[in-house]
Amino acid sequence: TYCWIHTTFSIENAWKKTVGHEVPYPGVDKATNEEKRVYHAYYQWVCFVLFFQAAFFYIPRYLWKAYEGGLIAKLTGNLNTPLGSDTNRIKLLTKYLKVYENRHDHLYYFYSFMEILNLVNVLVQMMIMNRFLGGEFTSYGWDVLNFTEWDWSVRYDPMIKVFPRLTKCTFHRYGSSGDVQKHDAMCILPINILNEKIYVILWFWFYMVAIISTITIIYRLTTLLFRSVRVSRTKAHCS
């Protein structure tokens, strides 16, 4: 419990040592002053970070819904269903668009801004996650994919490196004579079995969202700059 609360650490040079011969577990070895330690404190904050990430992903949608106020739903109604595609509603919508032509440009620009905000949001979150996990998130998913192709002599699970299940901990306590003694212990982190899977999924999800958002913004800029593209896309949707 003490180790879990006050963070644990791994020995960097012990990651590639042979388990069972040189070390008992990847990242666990004799701790000396010369050995570089990698401290793990993130696991205490994972649930909070995931909550705030979900909240920030929802912000662009909330802003858009609050800004347009349900206008799009009122205009289209049930026109996307066979039963709702009646001639009168289509005529009313056509008349409305003619009367209020160029009066809703602000909706288009705001929607485009929300798409840009989506991309900025996911990129910033990826940078934050990379810092949160000690610089390991950027290549985390790629390392997991390439895991089976690594040389068996130096092979170690990249998920265990980022989310170790067994770490070291140093604490002090009074000995039998009343002197302060230093104890070197090992700490089991079973929660990391779940964390490693969550962040593999997040890695692929973040990159997929970033790619789709980038393509969407390029498409949006194309329709904004080239009138012929706008006309052709409108005809395609109406046909």
Coordinates of N, CA and C in Angstrom, one line a residue:
T1 N 0.8 -1.2 0.0 CA 0.0 0.0 0.0 C 0.9 1.3 0.0
Y2 N 1.9 1.3 0.8 CA 2.8 2.4 0.9 C 3.4 2.7 -0.5
C3 N 3.9 1.6 -1.1 CA 4.6 1.8 -2.4 C 3.6 2.3 -3.5
W4 N 2.4 1.8 -3.4 CA 1.4 2.1 -4.4 C 1.0 3.6 -4.3
I5 N 1.0 4.1 -3.1 CA 0.7 5.5 -2.9 C 1.8 6.5 -3.2
H6 N 3.0 6.0 -2.9 CA 4.2 6.9 -3.0 C 5.0 6.7 -4.2
T7 N 4.4 6.0 -5.2 CA 5.1 5.7 -6.5 C 6.1 4.6 -6.4
T8 N 6.3 3.9 -7.5 CA 7.3 2.9 -7.6 C 8.3 3.2 -8.7
F9 N 9.2 2.4 -8.9 CA 10.2 2.6 -10.0 C 10.7 1.3 -10.6
S10 N 11.3 1.5 -11.8 CA 12.0 0.3 -12.4 C 13.4 0.8 -12.8
I11 N 14.3 -0.2 -13.0 CA 15.6 0.1 -13.3 C 15.7 0.0 -14.9
E12 N 16.1 1.1 -15.5 CA 16.1 1.2 -16.9 C 17.0 0.1 -17.6
N13 N 18.2 -0.1 -17.1 CA 19.1 -1.1 -17.7 C 18.6 -2.5 -17.5
A14 N 17.6 -2.8 -16.7 CA 17.1 -4.1 -16.5 C 16.0 -4.6 -17.4
W15 N 15.6 -3.7 -18.4 CA 14.5 -4.1 -19.3 C 14.9 -5.2 -20.2
K16 N 16.2 -5.1 -20.7 CA 16.6 -6.1 -21.7 C 17.5 -7.2 -21.2
K17 N 17.5 -7.3 -19.9 CA 18.3 -8.4 -19.3 C 17.4 -9.7 -19.3
T18 N 18.1 -10.8 -19.2 CA 17.4 -12.1 -19.3 C 16.6 -12.4 -18.0
V19 N 15.3 -12.6 -18.2 CA 14.5 -13.0 -17.0 C 14.8 -14.4 -16.5
G20 N 15.0 -14.5 -15.2 CA 15.3 -15.9 -14.7 C 16.8 -16.1 -14.5
H21 N 17.6 -15.4 -15.2 CA 19.1 -15.5 -15.1 C 19.7 -14.3 -14.5
E22 N 19.4 -13.1 -15.1 CA 20.0 -11.9 -14.7 C 19.1 -11.1 -13.8
V23 N 17.8 -11.1 -14.1 CA 16.8 -10.4 -13.3 C 15.6 -11.3 -13.0
P24 N 14.8 -11.0 -12.0 CA 13.6 -11.8 -11.7 C 12.4 -11.4 -12.5
Y25 N 12.5 -10.1 -13.1 CA 11.4 -9.6 -13.8 C 11.9 -8.4 -14.6
P26 N 11.3 -8.1 -15.8 CA 11.8 -7.0 -16.6 C 11.7 -5.7 -15.8
G27 N 12.8 -5.0 -15.7 CA 12.8 -3.7 -15.0 C 13.1 -3.8 -13.6
V28 N 13.3 -5.0 -13.0 CA 13.5 -5.2 -11.6 C 14.9 -5.8 -11.5
D29 N 15.8 -5.0 -10.8 CA 17.2 -5.4 -10.6 C 17.7 -4.7 -9.3
K30 N 18.9 -5.0 -9.0 CA 19.6 -4.3 -7.9 C 19.6 -2.8 -8.1
A31 N 19.2 -2.1 -7.1 CA 19.2 -0.6 -7.2 C 20.5 -0.1 -6.6
T32 N 21.2 0.7 -7.4 CA 22.5 1.3 -7.0 C 22.3 2.8 -7.3
N33 N 23.3 3.6 -6.8 CA 23.2 5.0 -7.1 C 23.5 5.3 -8.6
E34 N 24.2 4.4 -9.3 CA 24.6 4.6 -10.7 C 23.4 4.2 -11.6
E35 N 22.5 3.4 -11.2 CA 21.5 2.9 -12.0 C 20.4 4.0 -12.2
K36 N 20.0 4.2 -13.5 CA 18.9 5.2 -13.7 C 17.5 4.5 -13.4
R37 N 16.8 5.3 -12.6 CA 15.5 4.8 -12.2 C 14.4 5.5 -13.0
V38 N 13.4 4.7 -13.4 CA 12.2 5.2 -14.1 C 11.0 5.1 -13.1
Y39 N 10.5 6.2 -12.7 CA 9.5 6.2 -11.7 C 8.1 6.2 -12.3
H40 N 7.2 5.5 -11.7 CA 5.8 5.3 -12.2 C 4.8 5.8 -11.2
A41 N 4.2 6.9 -11.5 CA 3.2 7.6 -10.7 C 1.9 7.8 -11.4
Y42 N 1.9 7.5 -12.7 CA 0.7 7.8 -13.5 C -0.5 6.9 -13.1
Y43 N -0.3 5.7 -12.6 CA -1.4 4.8 -12.4 C -2.4 5.3 -11.3
Q44 N -2.0 6.2 -10.5 CA -2.9 6.8 -9.5 C -3.9 7.8 -10.2
W45 N -3.5 8.3 -11.4 CA -4.3 9.3 -12.0 C -5.0 8.9 -13.3
V46 N -4.9 7.6 -13.6 CA -5.5 7.1 -14.9 C -7.0 7.4 -15.0
C47 N -7.7 7.1 -14.0 CA -9.2 7.2 -14.0 C -9.6 8.7 -14.2
F48 N -8.8 9.6 -13.5 CA -9.2 11.0 -13.7 C -8.8 11.5 -15.1
V49 N -7.7 11.1 -15.6 CA -7.2 11.5 -16.9 C -8.2 11.1 -18.0
L50 N -8.7 9.8 -17.9 CA -9.6 9.3 -18.8 C -10.9 10.1 -18.8
F51 N -11.3 10.4 -17.6 CA -12.6 11.2 -17.5 C -12.5 12.6 -18.1
F52 N -11.4 13.3 -17.9 CA -11.2 14.6 -18.5 C -11.0 14.5 -20.0
Q53 N -10.4 13.4 -20.5 CA -10.2 13.2 -21.9 C -11.6 13.1 -22.6
A54 N -12.4 12.3 -22.0 CA -13.8 12.1 -22.5 C -14.6 13.4 -22.5
A55 N -14.4 14.2 -21.4 CA -15.1 15.5 -21.4 C -14.6 16.4 -22.5
F56 N -13.3 16.5 -22.7 CA -12.8 17.4 -23.7 C -13.2 17.0 -25.1
F57 N -13.4 15.7 -25.3 CA -13.8 15.2 -26.6 C -15.3 15.6 -26.9
Y58 N -16.0 15.8 -25.8 CA -17.5 16.1 -25.9 C -17.7 17.6 -26.2
I59 N -16.7 18.4 -25.8 CA -16.8 19.9 -25.8 C -17.2 20.4 -27.2
P60 N -16.5 20.0 -28.3 CA -16.9 20.5 -29.6 C -18.3 20.2 -30.0
R61 N -18.8 19.0 -29.7 CA -20.2 18.6 -30.0 C -21.1 19.5 -29.2
Y62 N -20.8 19.7 -27.9 CA -21.7 20.6 -27.1 C -21.8 22.0 -27.6
L63 N -20.6 22.5 -28.0 CA -20.6 23.9 -28.5 C -21.4 24.0 -29.8
W64 N -21.3 23.0 -30.7 CA -22.0 23.1 -31.9 C -23.5 23.0 -31.7
K65 N -23.9 22.1 -30.8 CA -25.4 21.9 -30.5 C -25.9 23.2 -29.8
A66 N -25.1 23.8 -29.0 CA -25.6 25.0 -28.3 C -25.7 26.2 -29.3
Y67 N -24.8 26.2 -30.3 CA -24.7 27.3 -31.2 C -25.8 27.3 -32.2
E68 N -26.1 26.1 -32.8 CA -27.1 26.0 -33.9 C -28.5 25.8 -33.3
G69 N -28.6 25.4 -32.1 CA -29.9 25.4 -31.4 C -31.0 24.5 -32.0
G70 N -30.5 23.5 -32.7 CA -31.5 22.6 -33.3 C -32.1 23.0 -34.6
L71 N -31.5 24.1 -35.2 CA -32.1 24.6 -36.4 C -32.0 23.6 -37.6
I72 N -30.9 22.9 -37.7 CA -30.8 21.9 -38.8 C -31.9 20.8 -38.7
A73 N -32.1 20.4 -37.5 CA -33.1 19.3 -37.3 C -34.5 19.8 -37.7
K74 N -34.8 21.1 -37.3 CA -36.1 21.7 -37.6 C -36.3 21.9 -39.1
L75 N -35.2 22.2 -39.8 CA -35.3 22.5 -41.3 C -35.5 21.1 -42.0
T76 N -34.7 20.2 -41.7 CA -34.8 18.9 -42.4 C -35.9 18.0 -42.0
G77 N -36.3 18.1 -40.7 CA -37.4 17.3 -40.2 C -37.2 15.8 -40.5
N78 N -38.1 15.2 -41.1 CA -38.0 13.8 -41.5 C -37.8 13.6 -43.0
L79 N -37.1 14.5 -43.6 CA -37.0 14.4 -45.0 C -36.0 13.3 -45.5
N80 N -35.3 12.8 -44.5 CA -34.3 11.7 -44.9 C -35.0 10.4 -44.8
T81 N -36.3 10.3 -44.5 CA -37.0 9.1 -44.5 C -38.0 9.1 -45.6
P82 N -38.4 7.9 -46.2 CA -39.4 7.9 -47.3 C -40.7 8.5 -46.9
L83 N -41.2 8.3 -45.7 CA -42.5 8.8 -45.3 C -42.5 10.3 -45.1
G84 N -41.3 10.8 -44.8 CA -41.2 12.2 -44.6 C -40.9 13.1 -45.8
S85 N -40.6 12.4 -46.9 CA -40.2 13.2 -48.1 C -41.4 13.6 -48.9
D86 N -42.3 14.4 -48.2 CA -43.4 14.9 -48.9 C -43.1 16.2 -49.7
T87 N -43.9 16.4 -50.7 CA -43.6 17.6 -51.6 C -43.8 18.9 -50.9
N88 N -44.7 19.0 -50.0 CA -45.0 20.3 -49.4 C -43.8 20.7 -48.5
R89 N -43.2 19.8 -47.8 CA -42.1 20.1 -46.9 C -40.9 20.5 -47.7
I90 N -40.7 19.8 -48.8 CA -39.6 20.1 -49.7 C -39.7 21.5 -50.3
K91 N -40.9 21.9 -50.7 CA -41.2 23.2 -51.2 C -41.0 24.3 -50.2
L92 N -41.4 24.0 -48.9 CA -41.2 25.0 -47.8 C -39.7 25.2 -47.6
L93 N -39.0 24.1 -47.5 CA -37.6 24.2 -47.3 C -36.9 24.9 -48.4
T94 N -37.3 24.7 -49.6 CA -36.7 25.4 -50.8 C -37.0 26.9 -50.7
K95 N -38.2 27.2 -50.4 CA -38.5 28.6 -50.2 C -37.8 29.3 -49.1
Y96 N -37.6 28.6 -48.0 CA -36.9 29.1 -46.9 C -35.4 29.4 -47.2
L97 N -34.8 28.5 -48.0 CA -33.4 28.7 -48.3 C -33.2 29.8 -49.3
K98 N -34.2 30.0 -50.2 CA -34.1 31.2 -51.1 C -34.3 32.5 -50.4
V99 N -35.3 32.5 -49.5 CA -35.5 33.8 -48.7 C -34.3 34.2 -47.9
Y100 N -33.8 33.2 -47.2 CA -32.7 33.4 -46.2 C -31.3 33.0 -46.8
E101 N -31.2 33.2 -48.1 CA -29.9 32.9 -48.8 C -28.8 33.7 -48.2
N102 N -27.6 33.0 -47.9 CA -26.4 33.7 -47.4 C -26.6 34.2 -45.9
R103 N -27.7 33.8 -45.3 CA -28.0 34.2 -43.9 C -27.5 33.2 -42.9
H104 N -27.0 32.1 -43.4 CA -26.6 31.0 -42.4 C -25.1 30.7 -42.7
D105 N -24.4 31.6 -43.2 CA -22.9 31.3 -43.5 C -22.2 31.1 -42.1
H106 N -22.7 31.8 -41.1 CA -22.0 31.7 -39.8 C -22.1 30.3 -39.3
L107 N -23.1 29.5 -39.6 CA -23.2 28.1 -39.2 C -22.2 27.3 -39.9
Y108 N -22.0 27.5 -41.1 CA -21.0 26.8 -41.9 C -19.6 27.0 -41.3
Y109 N -19.3 28.3 -41.0 CA -17.9 28.6 -40.5 C -17.7 28.1 -39.1
F110 N -18.8 28.2 -38.3 CA -18.7 27.7 -37.0 C -18.5 26.1 -37.0
Y111 N -19.2 25.5 -37.8 CA -19.1 24.0 -37.9 C -17.7 23.6 -38.4
S112 N -17.2 24.4 -39.3 CA -15.8 24.1 -39.8 C -14.8 24.4 -38.7
F113 N -15.1 25.4 -37.9 CA -14.2 25.7 -36.7 C -14.2 24.5 -35.7
M114 N -15.4 23.9 -35.5 CA -15.5 22.8 -34.6 C -14.7 21.6 -35.1
E115 N -14.7 21.4 -36.4 CA -13.9 20.3 -37.0 C -12.4 20.5 -36.8
I116 N -12.0 21.8 -36.9 CA -10.6 22.1 -36.6 C -10.3 21.9 -35.1
L117 N -11.3 22.3 -34.3 CA -11.1 22.1 -32.9 C -11.0 20.6 -32.5
N118 N -11.7 19.8 -33.2 CA -11.6 18.3 -33.0 C -10.2 17.8 -33.3
L119 N -9.6 18.3 -34.4 CA -8.2 17.9 -34.7 C -7.3 18.4 -33.6
V120 N -7.4 19.7 -33.3 CA -6.5 20.3 -32.3 C -6.7 19.5 -30.9
N121 N -7.9 19.2 -30.6 CA -8.1 18.5 -29.3 C -7.4 17.1 -29.3
V122 N -7.5 16.3 -30.4 CA -6.9 15.0 -30.3 C -5.4 15.1 -30.4
L123 N -4.8 16.1 -31.1 CA -3.4 16.3 -31.1 C -2.8 16.7 -29.8
V124 N -3.5 17.6 -29.1 CA -3.1 18.1 -27.8 C -3.2 16.9 -26.8
Q125 N -4.2 16.2 -26.9 CA -4.4 15.0 -26.0 C -3.3 14.0 -26.2
M126 N -2.9 13.8 -27.5 CA -1.8 12.8 -27.7 C -0.5 13.3 -27.1
M127 N -0.2 14.6 -27.2 CA 1.0 15.2 -26.6 C 0.9 15.1 -25.1
I128 N -0.3 15.3 -24.5 CA -0.4 15.2 -23.1 C -0.2 13.8 -22.6
M129 N -0.8 12.8 -23.4 CA -0.7 11.4 -23.0 C 0.8 11.0 -23.1
N130 N 1.5 11.5 -24.1 CA 2.9 11.1 -24.3 C 3.7 11.6 -23.1
R131 N 3.4 12.8 -22.6 CA 4.1 13.3 -21.4 C 3.7 12.5 -20.2
F132 N 2.4 12.2 -20.1 CA 1.8 11.5 -19.0 C 2.5 10.1 -18.8
L133 N 2.8 9.5 -19.9 CA 3.4 8.1 -19.9 C 4.9 8.2 -20.1
G134 N 5.5 9.3 -19.8 CA 7.0 9.4 -19.8 C 7.6 9.3 -21.2
G135 N 6.8 9.8 -22.2 CA 7.4 9.8 -23.6 C 7.2 8.5 -24.3
E136 N 6.4 7.6 -23.8 CA 6.3 6.3 -24.4 C 5.0 6.1 -25.3
F137 N 4.1 7.1 -25.2 CA 2.8 6.9 -25.9 C 2.9 7.1 -27.4
T138 N 3.8 7.9 -27.9 CA 3.9 8.2 -29.3 C 4.1 6.9 -30.2
S139 N 4.9 6.0 -29.7 CA 5.2 4.8 -30.5 C 4.6 3.6 -29.8
Y140 N 3.8 3.8 -28.8 CA 3.3 2.6 -28.0 C 2.6 1.6 -28.8
G141 N 1.6 2.0 -29.6 CA 0.8 1.0 -30.4 C 1.7 0.4 -31.5
W142 N 2.6 1.2 -32.1 CA 3.5 0.6 -33.1 C 4.4 -0.4 -32.5
D143 N 4.9 -0.1 -31.3 CA 5.8 -1.1 -30.7 C 5.1 -2.4 -30.3
V144 N 3.8 -2.3 -29.9 CA 3.0 -3.5 -29.6 C 2.8 -4.3 -30.9
L145 N 2.6 -3.6 -32.0 CA 2.4 -4.3 -33.3 C 3.6 -5.1 -33.7
N146 N 4.8 -4.4 -33.5 CA 6.1 -5.0 -33.9 C 6.7 -6.0 -32.9
F147 N 5.9 -6.2 -31.8 CA 6.5 -7.0 -30.7 C 6.9 -8.4 -31.1
T148 N 6.0 -9.0 -32.0 CA 6.3 -10.4 -32.4 C 7.5 -10.6 -33.3
E149 N 7.9 -9.4 -33.9 CA 9.0 -9.5 -34.9 C 10.4 -9.2 -34.2
W150 N 10.4 -8.9 -32.9 CA 11.6 -8.6 -32.3 C 12.5 -9.9 -32.1
D151 N 13.8 -9.6 -31.9 CA 14.7 -10.7 -31.7 C 14.4 -11.3 -30.3
W152 N 14.2 -12.6 -30.2 CA 13.9 -13.3 -29.0 C 14.9 -13.1 -27.9
S153 N 16.2 -12.9 -28.3 CA 17.3 -12.8 -27.3 C 17.1 -11.5 -26.5
V154 N 16.5 -10.5 -27.1 CA 16.4 -9.2 -26.5 C 14.9 -8.8 -26.3
R155 N 14.0 -9.7 -26.5 CA 12.6 -9.4 -26.6 C 12.0 -9.2 -25.2
Y156 N 11.3 -8.1 -25.1 CA 10.5 -7.8 -23.9 C 9.2 -7.1 -24.3
D157 N 8.2 -7.4 -23.6 CA 6.9 -6.8 -23.9 C 6.8 -5.3 -23.7
P158 N 6.6 -4.5 -24.8 CA 6.6 -3.1 -24.6 C 5.5 -2.6 -23.7
M159 N 4.4 -3.4 -23.6 CA 3.3 -3.0 -22.7 C 3.7 -3.1 -21.3
I160 N 4.6 -4.1 -21.0 CA 5.1 -4.2 -19.6 C 6.1 -3.1 -19.3
K161 N 6.8 -2.6 -20.3 CA 7.7 -1.5 -20.0 C 7.0 -0.2 -19.7
V162 N 5.9 0.0 -20.4 CA 5.1 1.2 -20.1 C 4.2 1.0 -18.9
F163 N 3.6 -0.2 -18.8 CA 2.7 -0.5 -17.7 C 3.3 -1.7 -16.9
P164 N 4.3 -1.6 -16.2 CA 4.9 -2.7 -15.5 C 3.9 -3.3 -14.4
R165 N 3.9 -4.6 -14.3 CA 3.1 -5.3 -13.3 C 3.8 -5.6 -12.0
L166 N 5.2 -5.5 -12.1 CA 6.0 -5.7 -10.9 C 7.1 -4.6 -10.9
T167 N 7.1 -3.8 -9.9 CA 8.1 -2.7 -9.8 C 8.8 -2.8 -8.4
K168 N 9.8 -1.9 -8.3 CA 10.5 -1.8 -7.0 C 10.0 -0.6 -6.2
C169 N 10.3 -0.7 -4.9 CA 9.9 0.4 -4.0 C 10.9 0.4 -2.8
T170 N 11.3 1.6 -2.4 CA 12.2 1.8 -1.3 C 11.5 2.5 -0.2
F171 N 11.6 2.0 1.0 CA 10.9 2.7 2.1 C 11.8 2.5 3.4
H172 N 11.6 3.3 4.4 CA 12.4 3.3 5.6 C 11.5 3.0 6.8
R173 N 12.0 2.2 7.8 CA 11.3 1.9 9.0 C 12.3 1.7 10.1
Y174 N 11.8 1.7 11.3 CA 12.6 1.5 12.5 C 13.0 0.0 12.6
G175 N 14.3 -0.2 12.9 CA 14.7 -1.6 13.2 C 14.5 -1.9 14.7
S176 N 14.9 -3.1 15.0 CA 14.7 -3.6 16.4 C 15.5 -2.8 17.4
S177 N 16.6 -2.2 17.0 CA 17.4 -1.4 17.9 C 17.0 0.1 17.9
G178 N 16.0 0.5 17.1 CA 15.5 1.8 17.1 C 16.2 2.7 16.0
D179 N 17.1 2.1 15.2 CA 17.7 2.8 14.1 C 16.8 2.7 12.9
V180 N 16.9 3.7 12.0 CA 16.1 3.8 10.8 C 16.8 2.8 9.7
Q181 N 16.1 1.9 9.2 CA 16.6 1.0 8.2 C 15.9 1.2 6.9
K182 N 16.7 1.0 5.8 CA 16.2 1.1 4.5 C 15.8 -0.3 3.9
H183 N 14.6 -0.3 3.4 CA 14.1 -1.6 2.8 C 13.8 -1.5 1.3
D184 N 14.3 -2.5 0.6 CA 14.0 -2.5 -0.8 C 13.0 -3.6 -1.1
A185 N 11.9 -3.2 -1.6 CA 10.8 -4.2 -1.8 C 10.3 -4.2 -3.2
M186 N 9.4 -5.2 -3.6 CA 8.8 -5.2 -4.9 C 7.3 -5.0 -4.7
C187 N 6.7 -4.3 -5.6 CA 5.3 -3.9 -5.6 C 4.6 -4.5 -6.8
I188 N 3.5 -5.2 -6.6 CA 2.6 -5.7 -7.6 C 1.6 -4.7 -8.0
L189 N 1.5 -4.4 -9.3 CA 0.5 -3.5 -9.9 C -0.5 -4.2 -10.8
P190 N -1.4 -4.9 -10.3 CA -2.4 -5.7 -11.1 C -3.2 -4.7 -12.0
I191 N -3.4 -3.5 -11.6 CA -4.3 -2.6 -12.4 C -3.7 -2.3 -13.7
N192 N -2.3 -2.5 -13.9 CA -1.7 -2.2 -15.1 C -2.0 -3.2 -16.2
I193 N -2.5 -4.4 -15.8 CA -3.0 -5.4 -16.8 C -4.2 -4.8 -17.6
L194 N -5.0 -4.0 -16.9 CA -6.1 -3.3 -17.6 C -5.6 -2.1 -18.3
N195 N -4.8 -1.3 -17.7 CA -4.3 -0.1 -18.2 C -3.6 -0.3 -19.6
E196 N -2.8 -1.3 -19.7 CA -2.1 -1.5 -20.9 C -3.0 -1.8 -22.1
K197 N -4.1 -2.5 -21.9 CA -5.1 -2.7 -22.9 C -5.9 -1.4 -23.3
I198 N -6.2 -0.7 -22.3 CA -6.9 0.6 -22.5 C -6.1 1.5 -23.4
Y199 N -4.9 1.6 -23.1 CA -4.0 2.6 -23.9 C -3.6 2.1 -25.2
V200 N -3.6 0.8 -25.4 CA -3.4 0.3 -26.8 C -4.6 0.7 -27.7
I201 N -5.8 0.5 -27.1 CA -7.0 0.9 -27.9 C -7.0 2.4 -28.1
L202 N -6.7 3.2 -27.1 CA -6.6 4.7 -27.2 C -5.6 5.1 -28.2
W203 N -4.5 4.4 -28.3 CA -3.5 4.8 -29.3 C -4.0 4.7 -30.7
F204 N -4.6 3.5 -31.0 CA -5.2 3.4 -32.4 C -6.4 4.3 -32.6
W205 N -7.2 4.5 -31.5 CA -8.3 5.4 -31.7 C -7.9 6.9 -31.9
F206 N -6.9 7.3 -31.2 CA -6.4 8.7 -31.4 C -5.8 8.9 -32.8
Y207 N -5.0 8.0 -33.2 CA -4.4 8.2 -34.5 C -5.5 8.1 -35.6
M208 N -6.5 7.2 -35.5 CA -7.6 7.1 -36.4 C -8.4 8.4 -36.5
V209 N -8.7 9.0 -35.3 CA -9.4 10.2 -35.2 C -8.6 11.4 -35.8
A210 N -7.3 11.4 -35.6 CA -6.5 12.5 -36.1 C -6.4 12.4 -37.6
I211 N -6.3 11.2 -38.2 CA -6.2 11.1 -39.6 C -7.6 11.4 -40.3
I212 N -8.7 11.0 -39.7 CA -10.0 11.3 -40.3 C -10.3 12.8 -40.2
S213 N -9.9 13.4 -39.0 CA -10.1 14.8 -38.9 C -9.3 15.6 -39.8
T214 N -8.1 15.2 -40.1 CA -7.2 15.9 -41.1 C -7.8 15.8 -42.5
I215 N -8.3 14.6 -42.9 CA -8.9 14.5 -44.2 C -10.2 15.3 -44.3
T216 N -10.9 15.4 -43.2 CA -12.2 16.2 -43.2 C -11.9 17.7 -43.4
I217 N -10.9 18.1 -42.7 CA -10.5 19.6 -42.8 C -10.0 19.9 -44.2
I218 N -9.2 19.0 -44.8 CA -8.8 19.2 -46.2 C -10.0 19.2 -47.2
Y219 N -10.9 18.3 -46.9 CA -12.1 18.3 -47.8 C -12.9 19.6 -47.6
R220 N -13.0 20.1 -46.3 CA -13.8 21.3 -46.0 C -13.1 22.5 -46.7
L221 N -11.8 22.6 -46.6 CA -11.1 23.7 -47.3 C -11.3 23.7 -48.8
T222 N -11.3 22.5 -49.3 CA -11.5 22.3 -50.8 C -12.9 22.8 -51.2
T223 N -13.9 22.5 -50.4 CA -15.3 23.0 -50.8 C -15.4 24.5 -50.5
L224 N -14.6 25.0 -49.6 CA -14.7 26.4 -49.3 C -14.0 27.2 -50.4
L225 N -12.9 26.7 -50.9 CA -12.1 27.5 -51.9 C -12.5 27.3 -53.3
F226 N -13.1 26.2 -53.7 CA -13.5 25.9 -55.0 C -15.0 25.7 -55.2
R227 N -15.6 26.6 -55.9 CA -17.1 26.6 -56.0 C -17.5 25.4 -56.8
S228 N -16.8 25.0 -57.8 CA -17.2 23.8 -58.6 C -17.3 22.6 -57.8
V229 N -16.4 22.4 -56.8 CA -16.5 21.3 -55.9 C -17.8 21.3 -55.0
R230 N -18.1 22.5 -54.6 CA -19.4 22.7 -53.8 C -20.6 22.3 -54.6
V231 N -20.6 22.8 -55.8 CA -21.8 22.5 -56.7 C -21.9 21.0 -57.0
S232 N -20.7 20.4 -57.3 CA -20.8 19.0 -57.6 C -21.2 18.1 -56.4
R233 N -20.7 18.5 -55.2 CA -21.0 17.7 -54.0 C -22.5 17.9 -53.7
T234 N -23.0 19.1 -53.9 CA -24.5 19.4 -53.7 C -25.3 18.6 -54.6
K235 N -24.9 18.5 -55.9 CA -25.7 17.7 -56.9 C -25.6 16.3 -56.5
A236 N -24.5 15.8 -56.0 CA -24.3 14.4 -55.7 C -25.2 14.0 -54.5
H237 N -25.4 14.9 -53.5 CA -26.2 14.7 -52.4 C -27.7 14.7 -52.8
C238 N -28.0 15.6 -53.8 CA -29.4 15.7 -54.2 C -29.9 14.6 -55.1
S239 N -29.0 14.0 -55.8 CA -29.3 13.0 -56.8 C -29.7 11.6 -56.1

